[in-house]
CSV table of C-alpha atoms in Angstrom, one decimal:
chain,number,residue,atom,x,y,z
S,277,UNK,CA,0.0,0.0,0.0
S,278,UNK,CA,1.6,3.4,-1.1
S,279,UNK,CA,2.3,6.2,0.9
S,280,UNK,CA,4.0,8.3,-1.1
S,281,UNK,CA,5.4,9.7,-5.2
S,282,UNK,CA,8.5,8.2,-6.8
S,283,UNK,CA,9.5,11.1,-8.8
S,284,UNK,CA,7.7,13.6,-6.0
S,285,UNK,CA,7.1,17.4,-5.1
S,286,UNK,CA,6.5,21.7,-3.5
S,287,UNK,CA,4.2,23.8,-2.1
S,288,UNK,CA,4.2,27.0,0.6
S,289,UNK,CA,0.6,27.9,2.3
S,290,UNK,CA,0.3,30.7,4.7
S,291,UNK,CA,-1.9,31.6,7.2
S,292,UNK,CA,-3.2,35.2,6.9
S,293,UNK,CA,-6.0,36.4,4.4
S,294,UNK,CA,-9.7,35.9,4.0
S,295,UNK,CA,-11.8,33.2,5.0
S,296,UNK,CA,-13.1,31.7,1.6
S,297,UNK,CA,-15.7,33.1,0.1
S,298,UNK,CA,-15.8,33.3,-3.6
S,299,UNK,CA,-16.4,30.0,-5.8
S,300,UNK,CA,-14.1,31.4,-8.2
S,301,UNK,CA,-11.1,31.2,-5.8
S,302,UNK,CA,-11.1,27.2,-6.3
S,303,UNK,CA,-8.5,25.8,-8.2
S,304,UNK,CA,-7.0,29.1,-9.1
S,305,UNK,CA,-2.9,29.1,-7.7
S,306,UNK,CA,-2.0,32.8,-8.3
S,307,UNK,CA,1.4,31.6,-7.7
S,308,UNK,CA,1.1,29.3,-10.4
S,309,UNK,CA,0.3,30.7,-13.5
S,310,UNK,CA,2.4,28.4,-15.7
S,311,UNK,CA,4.6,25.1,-14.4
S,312,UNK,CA,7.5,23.7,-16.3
S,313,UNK,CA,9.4,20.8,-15.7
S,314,UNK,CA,9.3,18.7,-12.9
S,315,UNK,CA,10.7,18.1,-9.0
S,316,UNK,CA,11.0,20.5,-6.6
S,317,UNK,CA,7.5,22.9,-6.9
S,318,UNK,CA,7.6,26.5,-6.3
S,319,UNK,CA,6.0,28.7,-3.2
S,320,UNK,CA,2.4,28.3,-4.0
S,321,UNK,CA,2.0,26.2,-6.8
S,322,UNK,CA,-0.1,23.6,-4.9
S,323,UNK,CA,-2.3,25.3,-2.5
S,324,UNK,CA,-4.4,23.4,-1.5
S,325,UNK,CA,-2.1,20.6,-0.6
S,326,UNK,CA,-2.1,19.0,3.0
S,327,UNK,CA,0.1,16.9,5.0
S,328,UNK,CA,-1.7,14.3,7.7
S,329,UNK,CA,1.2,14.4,10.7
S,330,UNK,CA,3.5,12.7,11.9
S,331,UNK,CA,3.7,12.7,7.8
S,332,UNK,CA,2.0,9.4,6.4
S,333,UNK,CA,-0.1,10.6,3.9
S,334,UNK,CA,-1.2,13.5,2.0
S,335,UNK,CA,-4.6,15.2,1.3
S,336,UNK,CA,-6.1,18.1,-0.7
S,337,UNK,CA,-8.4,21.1,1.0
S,338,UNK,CA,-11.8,21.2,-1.4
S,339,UNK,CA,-13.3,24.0,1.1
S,340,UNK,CA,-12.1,26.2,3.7
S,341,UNK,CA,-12.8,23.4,6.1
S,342,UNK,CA,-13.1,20.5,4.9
S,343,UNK,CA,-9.6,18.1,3.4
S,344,UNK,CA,-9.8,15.2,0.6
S,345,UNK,CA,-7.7,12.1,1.3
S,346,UNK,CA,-8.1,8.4,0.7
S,347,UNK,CA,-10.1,6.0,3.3
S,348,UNK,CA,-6.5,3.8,4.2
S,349,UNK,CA,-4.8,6.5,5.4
S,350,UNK,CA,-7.2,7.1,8.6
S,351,UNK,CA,-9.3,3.9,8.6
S,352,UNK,CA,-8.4,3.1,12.4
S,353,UNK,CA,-7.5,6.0,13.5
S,354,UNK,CA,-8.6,8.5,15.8
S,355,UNK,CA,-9.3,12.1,15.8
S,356,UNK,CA,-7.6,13.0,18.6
S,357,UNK,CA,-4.3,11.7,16.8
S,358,UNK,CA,-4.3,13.2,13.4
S,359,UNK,CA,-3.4,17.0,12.9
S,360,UNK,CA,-3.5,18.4,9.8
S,361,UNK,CA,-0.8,20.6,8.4
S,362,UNK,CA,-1.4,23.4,6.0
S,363,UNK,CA,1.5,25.4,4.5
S,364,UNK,CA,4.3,23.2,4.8
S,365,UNK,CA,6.8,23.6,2.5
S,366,UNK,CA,9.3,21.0,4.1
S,367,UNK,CA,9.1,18.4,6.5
S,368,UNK,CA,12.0,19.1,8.1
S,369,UNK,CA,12.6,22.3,10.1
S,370,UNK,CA,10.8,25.1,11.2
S,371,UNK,CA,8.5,26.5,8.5
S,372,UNK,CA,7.4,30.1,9.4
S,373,UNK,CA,4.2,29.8,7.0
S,374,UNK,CA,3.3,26.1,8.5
S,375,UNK,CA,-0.4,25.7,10.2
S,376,UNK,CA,-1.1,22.7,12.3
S,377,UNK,CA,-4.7,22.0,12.8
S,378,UNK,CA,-6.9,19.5,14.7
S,379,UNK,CA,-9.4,17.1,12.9
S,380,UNK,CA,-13.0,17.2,14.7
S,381,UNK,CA,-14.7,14.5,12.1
S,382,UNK,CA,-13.5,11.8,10.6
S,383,UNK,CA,-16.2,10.7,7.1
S,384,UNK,CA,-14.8,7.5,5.2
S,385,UNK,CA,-17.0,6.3,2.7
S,386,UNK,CA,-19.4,3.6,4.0
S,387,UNK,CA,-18.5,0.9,0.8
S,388,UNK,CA,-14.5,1.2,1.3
S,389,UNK,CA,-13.1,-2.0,0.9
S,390,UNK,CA,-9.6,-2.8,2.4
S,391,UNK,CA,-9.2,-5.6,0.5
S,392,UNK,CA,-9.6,-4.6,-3.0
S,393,UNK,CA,-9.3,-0.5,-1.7
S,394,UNK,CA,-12.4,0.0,-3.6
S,395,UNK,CA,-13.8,3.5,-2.6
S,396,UNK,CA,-10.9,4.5,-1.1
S,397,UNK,CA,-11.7,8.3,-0.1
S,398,UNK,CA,-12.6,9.8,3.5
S,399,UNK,CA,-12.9,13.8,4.4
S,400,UNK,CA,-11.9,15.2,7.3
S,401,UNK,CA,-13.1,18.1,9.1
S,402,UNK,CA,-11.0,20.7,10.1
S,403,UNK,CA,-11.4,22.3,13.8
S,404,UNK,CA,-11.9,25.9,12.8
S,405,UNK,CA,-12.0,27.8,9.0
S,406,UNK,CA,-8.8,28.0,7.4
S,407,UNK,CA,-7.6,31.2,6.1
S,408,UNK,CA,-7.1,32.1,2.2
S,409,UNK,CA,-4.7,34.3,0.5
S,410,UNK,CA,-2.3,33.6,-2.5
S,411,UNK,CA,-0.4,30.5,-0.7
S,412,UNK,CA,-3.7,28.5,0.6
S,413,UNK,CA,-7.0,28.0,-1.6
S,414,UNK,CA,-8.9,24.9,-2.2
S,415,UNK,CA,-9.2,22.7,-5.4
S,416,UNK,CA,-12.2,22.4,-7.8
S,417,UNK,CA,-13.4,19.0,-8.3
S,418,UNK,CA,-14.0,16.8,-11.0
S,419,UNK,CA,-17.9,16.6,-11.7
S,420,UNK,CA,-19.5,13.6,-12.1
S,421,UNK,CA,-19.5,12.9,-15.6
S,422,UNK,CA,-16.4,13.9,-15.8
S,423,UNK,CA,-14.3,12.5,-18.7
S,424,UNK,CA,-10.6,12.3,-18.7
S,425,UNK,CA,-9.0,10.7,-22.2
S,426,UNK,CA,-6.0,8.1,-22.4
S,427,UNK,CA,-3.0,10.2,-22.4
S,428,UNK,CA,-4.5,13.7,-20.6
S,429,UNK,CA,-1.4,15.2,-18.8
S,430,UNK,CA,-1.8,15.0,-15.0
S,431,UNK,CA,0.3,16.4,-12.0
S,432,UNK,CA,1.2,14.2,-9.2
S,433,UNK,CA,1.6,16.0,-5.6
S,434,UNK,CA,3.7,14.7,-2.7
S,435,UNK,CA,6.1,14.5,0.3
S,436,UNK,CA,6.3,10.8,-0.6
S,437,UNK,CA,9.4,8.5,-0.9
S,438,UNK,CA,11.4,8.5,-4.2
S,439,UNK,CA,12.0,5.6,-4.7
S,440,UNK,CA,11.7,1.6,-3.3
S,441,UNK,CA,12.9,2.0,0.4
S,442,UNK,CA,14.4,5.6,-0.7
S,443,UNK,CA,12.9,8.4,1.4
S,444,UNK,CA,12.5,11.9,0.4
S,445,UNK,CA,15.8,13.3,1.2
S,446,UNK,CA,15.7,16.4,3.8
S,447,UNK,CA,14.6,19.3,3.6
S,448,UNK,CA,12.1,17.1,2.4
S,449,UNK,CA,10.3,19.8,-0.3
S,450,UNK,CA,7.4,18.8,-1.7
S,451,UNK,CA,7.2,17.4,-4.6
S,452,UNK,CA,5.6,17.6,-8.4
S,453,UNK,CA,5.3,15.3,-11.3
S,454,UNK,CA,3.7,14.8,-14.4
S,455,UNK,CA,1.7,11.8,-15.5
S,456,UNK,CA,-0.9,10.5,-18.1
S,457,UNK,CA,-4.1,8.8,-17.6
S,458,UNK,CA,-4.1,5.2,-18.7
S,459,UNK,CA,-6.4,3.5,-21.2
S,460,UNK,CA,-9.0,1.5,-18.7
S,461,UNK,CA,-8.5,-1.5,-20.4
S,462,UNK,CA,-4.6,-1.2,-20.7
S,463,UNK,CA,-4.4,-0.3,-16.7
S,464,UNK,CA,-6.7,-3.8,-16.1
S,465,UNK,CA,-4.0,-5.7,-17.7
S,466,UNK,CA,-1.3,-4.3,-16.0
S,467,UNK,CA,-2.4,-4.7,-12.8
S,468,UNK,CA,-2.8,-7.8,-10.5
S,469,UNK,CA,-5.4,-6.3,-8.4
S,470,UNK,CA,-8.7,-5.2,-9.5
S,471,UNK,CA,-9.5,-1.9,-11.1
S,472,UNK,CA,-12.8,-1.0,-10.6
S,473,UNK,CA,-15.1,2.1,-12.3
S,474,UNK,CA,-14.6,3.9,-9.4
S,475,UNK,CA,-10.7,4.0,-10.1
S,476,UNK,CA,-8.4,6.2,-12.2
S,477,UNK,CA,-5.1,5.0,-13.9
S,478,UNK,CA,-2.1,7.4,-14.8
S,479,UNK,CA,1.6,6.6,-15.3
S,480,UNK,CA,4.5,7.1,-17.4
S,481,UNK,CA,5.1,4.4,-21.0
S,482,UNK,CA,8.7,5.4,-20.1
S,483,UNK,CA,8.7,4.7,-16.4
S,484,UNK,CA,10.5,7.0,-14.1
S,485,UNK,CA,7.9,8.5,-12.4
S,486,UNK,CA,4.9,7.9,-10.1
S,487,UNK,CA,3.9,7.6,-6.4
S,488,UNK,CA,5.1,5.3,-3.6
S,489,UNK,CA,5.1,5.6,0.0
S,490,UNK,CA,3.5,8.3,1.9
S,491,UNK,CA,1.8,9.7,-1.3
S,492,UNK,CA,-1.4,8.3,-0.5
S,493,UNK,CA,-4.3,10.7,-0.1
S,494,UNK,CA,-2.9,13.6,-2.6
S,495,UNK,CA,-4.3,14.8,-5.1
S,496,UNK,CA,-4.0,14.0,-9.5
S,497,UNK,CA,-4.7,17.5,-10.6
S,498,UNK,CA,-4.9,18.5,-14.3
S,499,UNK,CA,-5.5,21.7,-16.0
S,500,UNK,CA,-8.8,22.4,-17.9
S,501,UNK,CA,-8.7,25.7,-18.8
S,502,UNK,CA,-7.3,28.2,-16.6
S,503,UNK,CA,-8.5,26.0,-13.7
S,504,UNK,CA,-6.6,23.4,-12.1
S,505,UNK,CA,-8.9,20.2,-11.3
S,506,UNK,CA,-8.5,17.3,-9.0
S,507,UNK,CA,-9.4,13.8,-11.3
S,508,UNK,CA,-7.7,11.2,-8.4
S,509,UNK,CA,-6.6,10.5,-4.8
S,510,UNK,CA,-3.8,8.4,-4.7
S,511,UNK,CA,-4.4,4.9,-3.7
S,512,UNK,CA,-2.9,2.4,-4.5
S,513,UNK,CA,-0.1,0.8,-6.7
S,514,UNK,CA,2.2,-2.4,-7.4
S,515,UNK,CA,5.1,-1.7,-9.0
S,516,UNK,CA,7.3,1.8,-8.6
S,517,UNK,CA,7.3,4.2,-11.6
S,518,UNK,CA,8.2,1.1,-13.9
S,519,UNK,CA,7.5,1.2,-17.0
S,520,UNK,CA,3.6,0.9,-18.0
S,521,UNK,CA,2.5,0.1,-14.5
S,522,UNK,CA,0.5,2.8,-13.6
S,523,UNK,CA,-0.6,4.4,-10.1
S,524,UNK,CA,-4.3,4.0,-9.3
S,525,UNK,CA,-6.6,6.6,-8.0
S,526,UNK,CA,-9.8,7.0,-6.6
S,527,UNK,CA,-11.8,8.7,-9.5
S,528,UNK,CA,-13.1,11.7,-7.9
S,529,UNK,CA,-15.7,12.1,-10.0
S,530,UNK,CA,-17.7,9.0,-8.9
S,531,UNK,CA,-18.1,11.0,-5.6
S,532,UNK,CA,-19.9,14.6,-5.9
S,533,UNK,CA,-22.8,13.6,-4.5
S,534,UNK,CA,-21.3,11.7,-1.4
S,535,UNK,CA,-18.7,14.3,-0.6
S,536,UNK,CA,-22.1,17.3,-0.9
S,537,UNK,CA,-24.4,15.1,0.6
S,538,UNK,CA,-21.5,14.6,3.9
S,539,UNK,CA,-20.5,18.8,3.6
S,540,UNK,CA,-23.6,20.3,3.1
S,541,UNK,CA,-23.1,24.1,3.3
S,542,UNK,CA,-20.1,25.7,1.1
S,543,UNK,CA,-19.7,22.5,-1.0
S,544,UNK,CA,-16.7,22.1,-3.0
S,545,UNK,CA,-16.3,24.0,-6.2
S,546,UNK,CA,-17.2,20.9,-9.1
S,547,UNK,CA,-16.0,21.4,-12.8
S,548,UNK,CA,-17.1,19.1,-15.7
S,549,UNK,CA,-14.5,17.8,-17.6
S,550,UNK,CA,-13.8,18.6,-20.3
S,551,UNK,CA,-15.7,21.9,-20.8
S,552,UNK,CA,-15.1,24.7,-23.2
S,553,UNK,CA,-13.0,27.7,-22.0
C-alpha cells in the first residue's frame, strides 16, 4: 500500500488572508500561472495541498474546512491523533508559514473495501475555518461525468518516498510530477489487483515516475482551462514508476454527490471535464 510519489514534489501555504468566500477562488494558484518541468515545486503552486502528521499521507483542502484524502490512510484511526498541516513547504525544520490544525470528524466512505481499496476516499473536518490568500486555496473538483481521455497530462503531488525503500531526502520539499491517464483496459491488464469504475489510472510508458510511500491521499490535478482540477486520490499501486504500471486513483468524480451530501453548506467547487473555455 503506497504512501508516497516516486518522482515527488512543492508547495508554501500561509496563514493570513480571508476566509473563503468566492467560488471562483477554487483551483485558481496565483502563484502558479504556468509550471514547467518537474521536481521540486515553487511557493504556491499547490495550495491546497495538506500533510496528515506525523507525515504518512497527503490530502487536498476542497473548502475552507473540509480536506480530501483516501479512506487507508485514517481507517483506524482517531481524531484526537491526526493533525492536519497546512502550509508546509518541508518536513524538516521550522516552517514560518506552516499551520497545524486538529481534525474534529472523521467521514470514510461507507463501501471502502480494504481488501480490493475499492472506494478508497474519506474527508476530514477541520477544527476551525482555514484562512485564504495567494499560498492556501482549495481545489475544484472533478464533476460527475467527468471525462478524462487516455494520455490527458496530469500532475502528481507529494512528500512521498522517491523511490523503493528511498525516502525523500531532507529538507524534504514537496514534490511535483507529471503523468498521463491510462487507457482503462490497458491499466486492467497491468495490474494484479482489481481496477474498478470507481478508479483512475495514470503513469508514465517510459517509467521513471509515479507515487510510492507516503503519497497516498494527494491529489491527481490536471489543467482544464485556466483551472486546475483534482481527477484522483492516490491509492494504490504495485510496482514503482516502472514502465507501463501505472498508479491508481480513486476517480473523484464517482463522488460529488457523497462528498455534498457529507459537507452540506459551502460545497466544493465541481467542474465538468472537459468543458469549453
Amino acid at each position: 500500500m503506497w504512501r508516497s510519489l516516486c518522482v515527488t514534489l512543492a508547495l508554501l501555504i500561509c496563514v493570513k488572508g480571508d476566509s473563503l468566500s468566492q467560488r471562483s477562488e477554487f483551483g485558481q494558484p496565483p502563484l502558479n500561472p504556468r509550471i514547467v518541468g518537474g521536481a521540486d515545486a515553487s511557493e504556491g503552486s499547490w495550495p491546497w495541498m495538506v500533510s496528515l502528521h506525523a507525515h504518512f499521507c497527503g490530502g487536498s483542502l476542497i473548502t475552507d474546512e473540509w480536506v480530501l484524502t483516501a479512506a487507508h490512510c485514517v481507517k483506524g484511526l482517531s481524531m484526537s491523533s491526526l493533525r492536519a498541516h497546512l502550509g508546509k513547504t518541508t518536513q524538516k525544520g521550522n516552517d514560518p508559514n506552516a499551520v497545524i490544525m486538529e481534525i474534529i470528524y472523521i467521514i470514510i466512505h461507507p463501501d471502502y473495501k480494504i481488501g480490493t481499496l475499492d472506494n478508497d476516499i474519506a474527508l476530514l473536518r477541520l477544527s476551525s475555518k482555514v484562512k485564504t490568500n495567494d499560498h492556501i486555496k482549495p481545489v475544484s473538483l472533478a464533476a460527475e461525468n467527468s471525462v478524462y481521455a487516455p494520455k490527458t497530462e496530469s500532475w502528481i503531488i507529494g512528500w512521498g518516498d522517491i523511490g523503493k525503500e528511498e525516502p525523500l531526502p531532507p529538507p524534504g520539499i514537496l514534490r511535483q510530477a507529471t503523468v498521463e491517464v491510462f487507457e482503462d483496459s490497458d491499466c486492467i491488464s497491468q495490474c494484479i489487483r482489481t481496477v474498478t469504475d470507481n478508479m483512475i489510472c495514470a503513469g508514465s510508458e517510459k517509467g521513471g515516475k509515479g507515487s510510492w510511500k507516503r503519497d497516498s491521499g494527494g491529489s491527481m490535478v490536471s489543467q482544464d482551462c485556466s483551472e486546475w482540477v483534482q481527477s484522483g486520490i492516490t491509492s494504490w499501486g504495485e510496482k514503482c514508476a516502472e514502465p507501463n504500471k501505472p498508479g491508481v486513483y480513486t476517480r473523484v468524480s464517482k463522488y460529488q454527490k457523497w462528498i455534498t451530501d457529507n459537507i452540506g453548506e459551502n460545497p466544493p467547487g465541481f467542474v465538468l471535464v472537459p468543458h469549453p473555455c
